[in-house]
Structures are given as C-alpha cells and as structure tokens.
PDB file of C-alpha atoms in Angstrom:
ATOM      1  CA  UNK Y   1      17.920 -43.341 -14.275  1.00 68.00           C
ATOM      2  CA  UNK Y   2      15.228 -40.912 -15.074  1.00 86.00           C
ATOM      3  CA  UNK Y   3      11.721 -40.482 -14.268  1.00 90.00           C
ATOM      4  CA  UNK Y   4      10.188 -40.280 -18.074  1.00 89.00           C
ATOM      5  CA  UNK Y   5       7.233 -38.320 -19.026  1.00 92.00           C
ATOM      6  CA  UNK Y   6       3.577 -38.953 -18.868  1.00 94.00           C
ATOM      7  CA  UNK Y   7       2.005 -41.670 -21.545  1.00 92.00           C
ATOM      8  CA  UNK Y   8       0.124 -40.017 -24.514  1.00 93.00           C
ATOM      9  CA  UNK Y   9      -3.359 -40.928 -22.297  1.00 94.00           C
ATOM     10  CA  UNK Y  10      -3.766 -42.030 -18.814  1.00 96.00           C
ATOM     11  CA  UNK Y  11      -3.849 -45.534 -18.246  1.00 93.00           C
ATOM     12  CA  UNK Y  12      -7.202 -47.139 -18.485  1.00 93.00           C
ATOM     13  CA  UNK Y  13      -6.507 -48.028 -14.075  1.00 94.00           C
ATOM     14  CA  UNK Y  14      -5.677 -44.468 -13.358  1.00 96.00           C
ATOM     15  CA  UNK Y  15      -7.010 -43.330 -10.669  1.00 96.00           C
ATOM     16  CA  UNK Y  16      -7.787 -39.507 -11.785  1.00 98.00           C
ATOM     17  CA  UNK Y  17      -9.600 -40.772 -14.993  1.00 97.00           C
ATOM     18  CA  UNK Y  18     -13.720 -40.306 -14.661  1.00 98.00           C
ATOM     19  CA  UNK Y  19     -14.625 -43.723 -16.721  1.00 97.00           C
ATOM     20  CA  UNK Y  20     -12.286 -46.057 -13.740  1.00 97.00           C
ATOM     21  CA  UNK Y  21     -14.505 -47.504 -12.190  1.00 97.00           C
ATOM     22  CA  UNK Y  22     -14.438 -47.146  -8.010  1.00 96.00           C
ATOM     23  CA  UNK Y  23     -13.167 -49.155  -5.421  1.00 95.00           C
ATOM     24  CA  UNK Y  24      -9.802 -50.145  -7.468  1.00 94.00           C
ATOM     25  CA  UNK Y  25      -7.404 -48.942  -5.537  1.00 92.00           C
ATOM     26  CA  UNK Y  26      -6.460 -48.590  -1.799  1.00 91.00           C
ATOM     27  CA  UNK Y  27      -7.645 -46.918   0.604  1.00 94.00           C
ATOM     28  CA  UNK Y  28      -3.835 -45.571   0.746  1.00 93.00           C
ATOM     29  CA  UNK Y  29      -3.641 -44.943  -2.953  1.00 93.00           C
ATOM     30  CA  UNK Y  30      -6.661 -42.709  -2.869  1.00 96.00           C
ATOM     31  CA  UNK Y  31      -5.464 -40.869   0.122  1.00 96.00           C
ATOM     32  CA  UNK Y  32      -2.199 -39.818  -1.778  1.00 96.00           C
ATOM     33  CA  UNK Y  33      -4.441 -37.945  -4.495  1.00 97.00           C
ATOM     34  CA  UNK Y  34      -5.814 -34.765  -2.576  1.00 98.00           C
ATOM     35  CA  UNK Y  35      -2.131 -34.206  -0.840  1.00 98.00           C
ATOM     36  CA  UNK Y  36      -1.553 -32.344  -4.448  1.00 98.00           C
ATOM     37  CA  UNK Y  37      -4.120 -30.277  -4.614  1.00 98.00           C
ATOM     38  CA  UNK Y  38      -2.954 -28.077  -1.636  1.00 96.00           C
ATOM     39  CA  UNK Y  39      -0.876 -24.764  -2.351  1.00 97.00           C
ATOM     40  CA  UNK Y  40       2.462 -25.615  -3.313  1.00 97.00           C
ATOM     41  CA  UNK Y  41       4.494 -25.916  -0.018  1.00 97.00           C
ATOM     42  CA  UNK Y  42       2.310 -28.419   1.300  1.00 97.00           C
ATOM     43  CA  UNK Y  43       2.532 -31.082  -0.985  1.00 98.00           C
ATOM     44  CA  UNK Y  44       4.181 -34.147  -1.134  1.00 97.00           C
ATOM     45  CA  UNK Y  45       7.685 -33.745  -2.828  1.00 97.00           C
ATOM     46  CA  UNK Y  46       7.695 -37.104  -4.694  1.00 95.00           C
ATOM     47  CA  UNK Y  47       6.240 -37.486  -8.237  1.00 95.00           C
ATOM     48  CA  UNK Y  48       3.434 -39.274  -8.720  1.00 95.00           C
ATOM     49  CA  UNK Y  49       4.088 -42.424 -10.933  1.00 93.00           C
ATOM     50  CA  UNK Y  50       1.586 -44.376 -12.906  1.00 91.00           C
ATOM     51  CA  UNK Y  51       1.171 -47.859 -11.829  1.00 85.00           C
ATOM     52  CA  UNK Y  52       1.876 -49.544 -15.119  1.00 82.00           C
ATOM     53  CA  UNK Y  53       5.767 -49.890 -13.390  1.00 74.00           C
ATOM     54  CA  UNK Y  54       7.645 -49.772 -10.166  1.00 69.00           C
ATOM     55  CA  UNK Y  55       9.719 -46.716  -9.592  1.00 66.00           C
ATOM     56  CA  UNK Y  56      13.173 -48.781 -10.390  1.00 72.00           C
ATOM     57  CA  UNK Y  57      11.964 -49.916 -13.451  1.00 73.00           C
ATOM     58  CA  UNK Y  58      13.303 -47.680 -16.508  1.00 77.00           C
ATOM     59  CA  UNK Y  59      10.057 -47.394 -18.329  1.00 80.00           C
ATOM     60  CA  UNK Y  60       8.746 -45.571 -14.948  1.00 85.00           C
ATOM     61  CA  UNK Y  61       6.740 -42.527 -15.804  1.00 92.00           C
ATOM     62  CA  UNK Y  62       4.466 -40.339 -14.191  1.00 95.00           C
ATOM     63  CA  UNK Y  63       1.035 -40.235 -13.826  1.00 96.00           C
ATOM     64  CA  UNK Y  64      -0.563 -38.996 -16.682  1.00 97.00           C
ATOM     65  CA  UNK Y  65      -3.809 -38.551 -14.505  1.00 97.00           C
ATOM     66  CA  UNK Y  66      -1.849 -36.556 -12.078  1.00 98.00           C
ATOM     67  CA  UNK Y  67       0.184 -34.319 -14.716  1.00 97.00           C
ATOM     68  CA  UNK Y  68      -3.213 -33.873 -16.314  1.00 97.00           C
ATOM     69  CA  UNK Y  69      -5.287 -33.349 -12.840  1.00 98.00           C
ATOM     70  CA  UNK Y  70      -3.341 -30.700 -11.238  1.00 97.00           C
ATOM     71  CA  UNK Y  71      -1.118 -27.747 -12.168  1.00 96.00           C
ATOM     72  CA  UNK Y  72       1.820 -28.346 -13.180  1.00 95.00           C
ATOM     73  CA  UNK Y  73       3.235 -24.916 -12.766  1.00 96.00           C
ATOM     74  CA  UNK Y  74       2.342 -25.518  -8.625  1.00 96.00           C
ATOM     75  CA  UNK Y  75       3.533 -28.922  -8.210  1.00 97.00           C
ATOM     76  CA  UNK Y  76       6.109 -29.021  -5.539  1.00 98.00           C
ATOM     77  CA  UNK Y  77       7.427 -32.841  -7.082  1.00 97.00           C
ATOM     78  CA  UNK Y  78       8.303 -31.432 -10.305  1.00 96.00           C
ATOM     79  CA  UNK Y  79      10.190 -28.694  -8.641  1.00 97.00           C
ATOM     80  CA  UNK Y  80      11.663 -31.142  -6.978  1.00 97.00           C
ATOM     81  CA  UNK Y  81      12.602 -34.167  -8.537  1.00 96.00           C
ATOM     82  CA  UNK Y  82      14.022 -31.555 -11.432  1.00 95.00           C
ATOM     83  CA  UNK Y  83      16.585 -30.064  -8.906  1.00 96.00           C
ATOM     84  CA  UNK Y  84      17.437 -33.678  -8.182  1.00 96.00           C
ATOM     85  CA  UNK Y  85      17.935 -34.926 -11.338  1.00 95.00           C
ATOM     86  CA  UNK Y  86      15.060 -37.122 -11.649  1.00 94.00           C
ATOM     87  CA  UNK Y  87      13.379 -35.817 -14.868  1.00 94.00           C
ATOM     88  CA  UNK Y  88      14.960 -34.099 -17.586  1.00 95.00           C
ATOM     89  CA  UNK Y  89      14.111 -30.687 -18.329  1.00 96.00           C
ATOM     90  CA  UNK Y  90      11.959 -31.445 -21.395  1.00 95.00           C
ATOM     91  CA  UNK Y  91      10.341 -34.116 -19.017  1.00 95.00           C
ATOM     92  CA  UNK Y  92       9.322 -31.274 -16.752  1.00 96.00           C
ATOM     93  CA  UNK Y  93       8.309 -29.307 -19.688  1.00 96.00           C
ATOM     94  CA  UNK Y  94       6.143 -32.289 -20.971  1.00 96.00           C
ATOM     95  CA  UNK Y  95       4.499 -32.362 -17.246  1.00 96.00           C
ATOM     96  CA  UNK Y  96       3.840 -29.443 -17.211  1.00 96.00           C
ATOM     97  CA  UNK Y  97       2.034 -29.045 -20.627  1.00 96.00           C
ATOM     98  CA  UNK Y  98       0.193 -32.138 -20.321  1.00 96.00           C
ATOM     99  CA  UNK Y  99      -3.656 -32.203 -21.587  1.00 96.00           C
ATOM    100  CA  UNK Y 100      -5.669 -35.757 -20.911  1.00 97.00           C
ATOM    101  CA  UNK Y 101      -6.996 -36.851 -23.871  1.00 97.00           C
ATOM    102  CA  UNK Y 102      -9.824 -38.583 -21.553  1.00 97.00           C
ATOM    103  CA  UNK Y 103     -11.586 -37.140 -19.281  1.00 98.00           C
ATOM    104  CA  UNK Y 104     -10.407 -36.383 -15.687  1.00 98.00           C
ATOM    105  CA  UNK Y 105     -11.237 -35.547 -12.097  1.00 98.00           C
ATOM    106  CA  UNK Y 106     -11.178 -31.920 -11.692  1.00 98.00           C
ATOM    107  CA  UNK Y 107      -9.133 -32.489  -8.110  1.00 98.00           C
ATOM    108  CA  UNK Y 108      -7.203 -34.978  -6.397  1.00 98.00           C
ATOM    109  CA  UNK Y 109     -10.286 -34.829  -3.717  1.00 98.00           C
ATOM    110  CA  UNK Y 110     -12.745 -35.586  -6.487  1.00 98.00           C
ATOM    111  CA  UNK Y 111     -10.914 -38.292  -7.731  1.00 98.00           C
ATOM    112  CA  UNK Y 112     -10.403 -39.901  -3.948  1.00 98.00           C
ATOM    113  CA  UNK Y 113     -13.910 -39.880  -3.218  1.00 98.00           C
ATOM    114  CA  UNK Y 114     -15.131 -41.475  -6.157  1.00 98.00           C
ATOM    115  CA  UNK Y 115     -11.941 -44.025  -5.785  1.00 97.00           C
ATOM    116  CA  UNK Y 116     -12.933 -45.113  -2.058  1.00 97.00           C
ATOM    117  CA  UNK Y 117     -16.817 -44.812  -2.121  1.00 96.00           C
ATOM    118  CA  UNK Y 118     -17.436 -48.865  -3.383  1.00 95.00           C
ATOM    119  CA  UNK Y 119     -13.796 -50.123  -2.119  1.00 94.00           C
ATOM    120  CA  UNK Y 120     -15.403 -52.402   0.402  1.00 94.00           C
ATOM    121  CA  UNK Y 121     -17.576 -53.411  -2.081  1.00 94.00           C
ATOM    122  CA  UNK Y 122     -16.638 -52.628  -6.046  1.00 94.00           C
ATOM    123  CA  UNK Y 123     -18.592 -53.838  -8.658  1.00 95.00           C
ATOM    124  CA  UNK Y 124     -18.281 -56.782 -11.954  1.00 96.00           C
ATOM    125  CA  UNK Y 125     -16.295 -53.901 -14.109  1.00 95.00           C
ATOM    126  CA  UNK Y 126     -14.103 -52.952 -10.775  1.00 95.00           C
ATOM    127  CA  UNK Y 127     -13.064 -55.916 -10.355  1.00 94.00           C
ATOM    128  CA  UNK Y 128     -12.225 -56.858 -13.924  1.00 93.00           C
ATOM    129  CA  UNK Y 129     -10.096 -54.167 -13.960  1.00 92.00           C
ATOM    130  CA  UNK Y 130      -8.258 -54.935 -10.386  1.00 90.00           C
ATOM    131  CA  UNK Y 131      -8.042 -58.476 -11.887  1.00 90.00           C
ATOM    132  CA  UNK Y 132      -5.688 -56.976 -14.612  1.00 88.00           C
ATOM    133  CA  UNK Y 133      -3.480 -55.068 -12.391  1.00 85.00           C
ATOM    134  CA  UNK Y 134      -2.681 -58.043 -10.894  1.00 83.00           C
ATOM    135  CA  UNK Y 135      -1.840 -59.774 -13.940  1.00 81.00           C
ATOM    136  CA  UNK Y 136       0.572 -56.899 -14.796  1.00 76.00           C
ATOM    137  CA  UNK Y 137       2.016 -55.934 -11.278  1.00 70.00           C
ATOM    138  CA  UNK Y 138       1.582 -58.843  -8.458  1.00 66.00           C
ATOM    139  CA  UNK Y 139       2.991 -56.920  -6.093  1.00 67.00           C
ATOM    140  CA  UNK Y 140       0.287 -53.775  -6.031  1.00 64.00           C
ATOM    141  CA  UNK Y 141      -2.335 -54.091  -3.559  1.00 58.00           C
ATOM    142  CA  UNK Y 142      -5.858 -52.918  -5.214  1.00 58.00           C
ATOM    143  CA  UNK Y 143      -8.413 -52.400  -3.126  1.00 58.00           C
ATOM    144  CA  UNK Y 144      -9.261 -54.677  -0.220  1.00 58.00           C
ATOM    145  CA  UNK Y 145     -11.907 -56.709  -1.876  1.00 52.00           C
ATOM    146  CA  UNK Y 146     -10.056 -58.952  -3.966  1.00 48.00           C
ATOM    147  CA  UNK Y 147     -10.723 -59.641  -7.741  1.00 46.00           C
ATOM    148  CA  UNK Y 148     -12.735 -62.796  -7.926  1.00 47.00           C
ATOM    149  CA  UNK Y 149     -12.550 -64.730 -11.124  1.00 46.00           C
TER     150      UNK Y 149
END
C-alpha cells in the first residue's frame, strides 16, 4: 500500500490552514508541526498524513497543509518514505509541487502557536469543528477540552 498524494485543498481541520480555528488539536499534534521546519537532517522521517484517515487505511494521504507549508524539496519524509516505497514517484512529484488553494501558516511554528494558544479553552466554532472529527475518526484525540454538544 501506498501513501497517496495531497487532496486538491487542505482539509477544512488542518492544522496548517489560517481560517482553523485554535485549540483543535493536541497539544501533541501541534508539537509535531515545527519538527519540519528545521534544516533537512533534523526532521522527522515520517510523512505527515492528513487526519481525514488512519495510516492503514488506503485512501491515506498526506497533509495537504504540510506539503503546502513547508518545502518540499527539504523534506527529509519525502526523501524517505520514496526510498521505502511508500509514495510513488509522481506522488513525490505531486508533494513536492503542491500550492494550497487556502491560505496557510507560513511555518510549522506559526501554525503550532496559533493551534495551542485556546486548547484549554477553544471557542463555539472550535469546538464545532472538533465535534466533527469525532464523528469521522473516534479514535483521534482533539484537543483536551472536549466538544460539547
């Protein structure tokens, strides 16, 4: 099985987009974001997946925030998971070319500190949209404040 490409836009929970609201995600989540922004040989060497699936599901793909957020051309994952076999070569291609239709963090550090500054406390549209996620995938773990509703 192989890791497919980014979706046309970033889904509307993604982390890296500017219009998510903060305080989605976990503390954990956001912490993953700024790892990529380093130079090359310090980064994480797994992809970064959108939430929309788990990682054994064959419609896994990666993030289109991340793909859009940082450069492709450094990313140690994509170096990575191509050597491996996890994404095709046009997949890496399509990674690598990737431009967000929405706007985007311009860092995985900008994007983190947004995420975690109201996760003790995230507001009506926050929670709508942690509500959802947990429609969709019951076993992520938004943010610590639980969707009410």
């Amino acid at each position: 099985m192989t890791t497919l490409p980014p979706a046309p836009r970033p889904c509307a929970s993604c982390p890296y987009r500017t219009d998510v609201p903060s305080g989605v995600w976990s503390e954990e989540d956001y912490a993953k974001l700024p790892l990529f922004d380093g130079p090359t040989w310090s980064q994480p060497p797994r992809l970064f997946l959108c939430h929309q699936h788990s990682g054994d599901d064959d419609r896994a793909r990666v993030c289109g925030g991340w793909a859009g957020c940082h450069d492709g051309d450094q990313l140690l994952a994509l170096r990575v998971a191509l050597a491996q076999g996890e994404i095709t070569v046009e997949a890496a291609e399509a990674i690598r070319d990737y431009t967000s239709p929405v706007p985007l963090f311009a860092s995985g550090a900008e994007a983190a500190a947004h995420g975690v500054r109201d996760i003790l406390n995230p507001g009506p549209e926050a929670r709508r949209v942690m509500s959802k996620i947990i429609r969709v995938r019951p076993e992520v773990t938004p943010s610590p404040a639980r969707p009410t509703g």
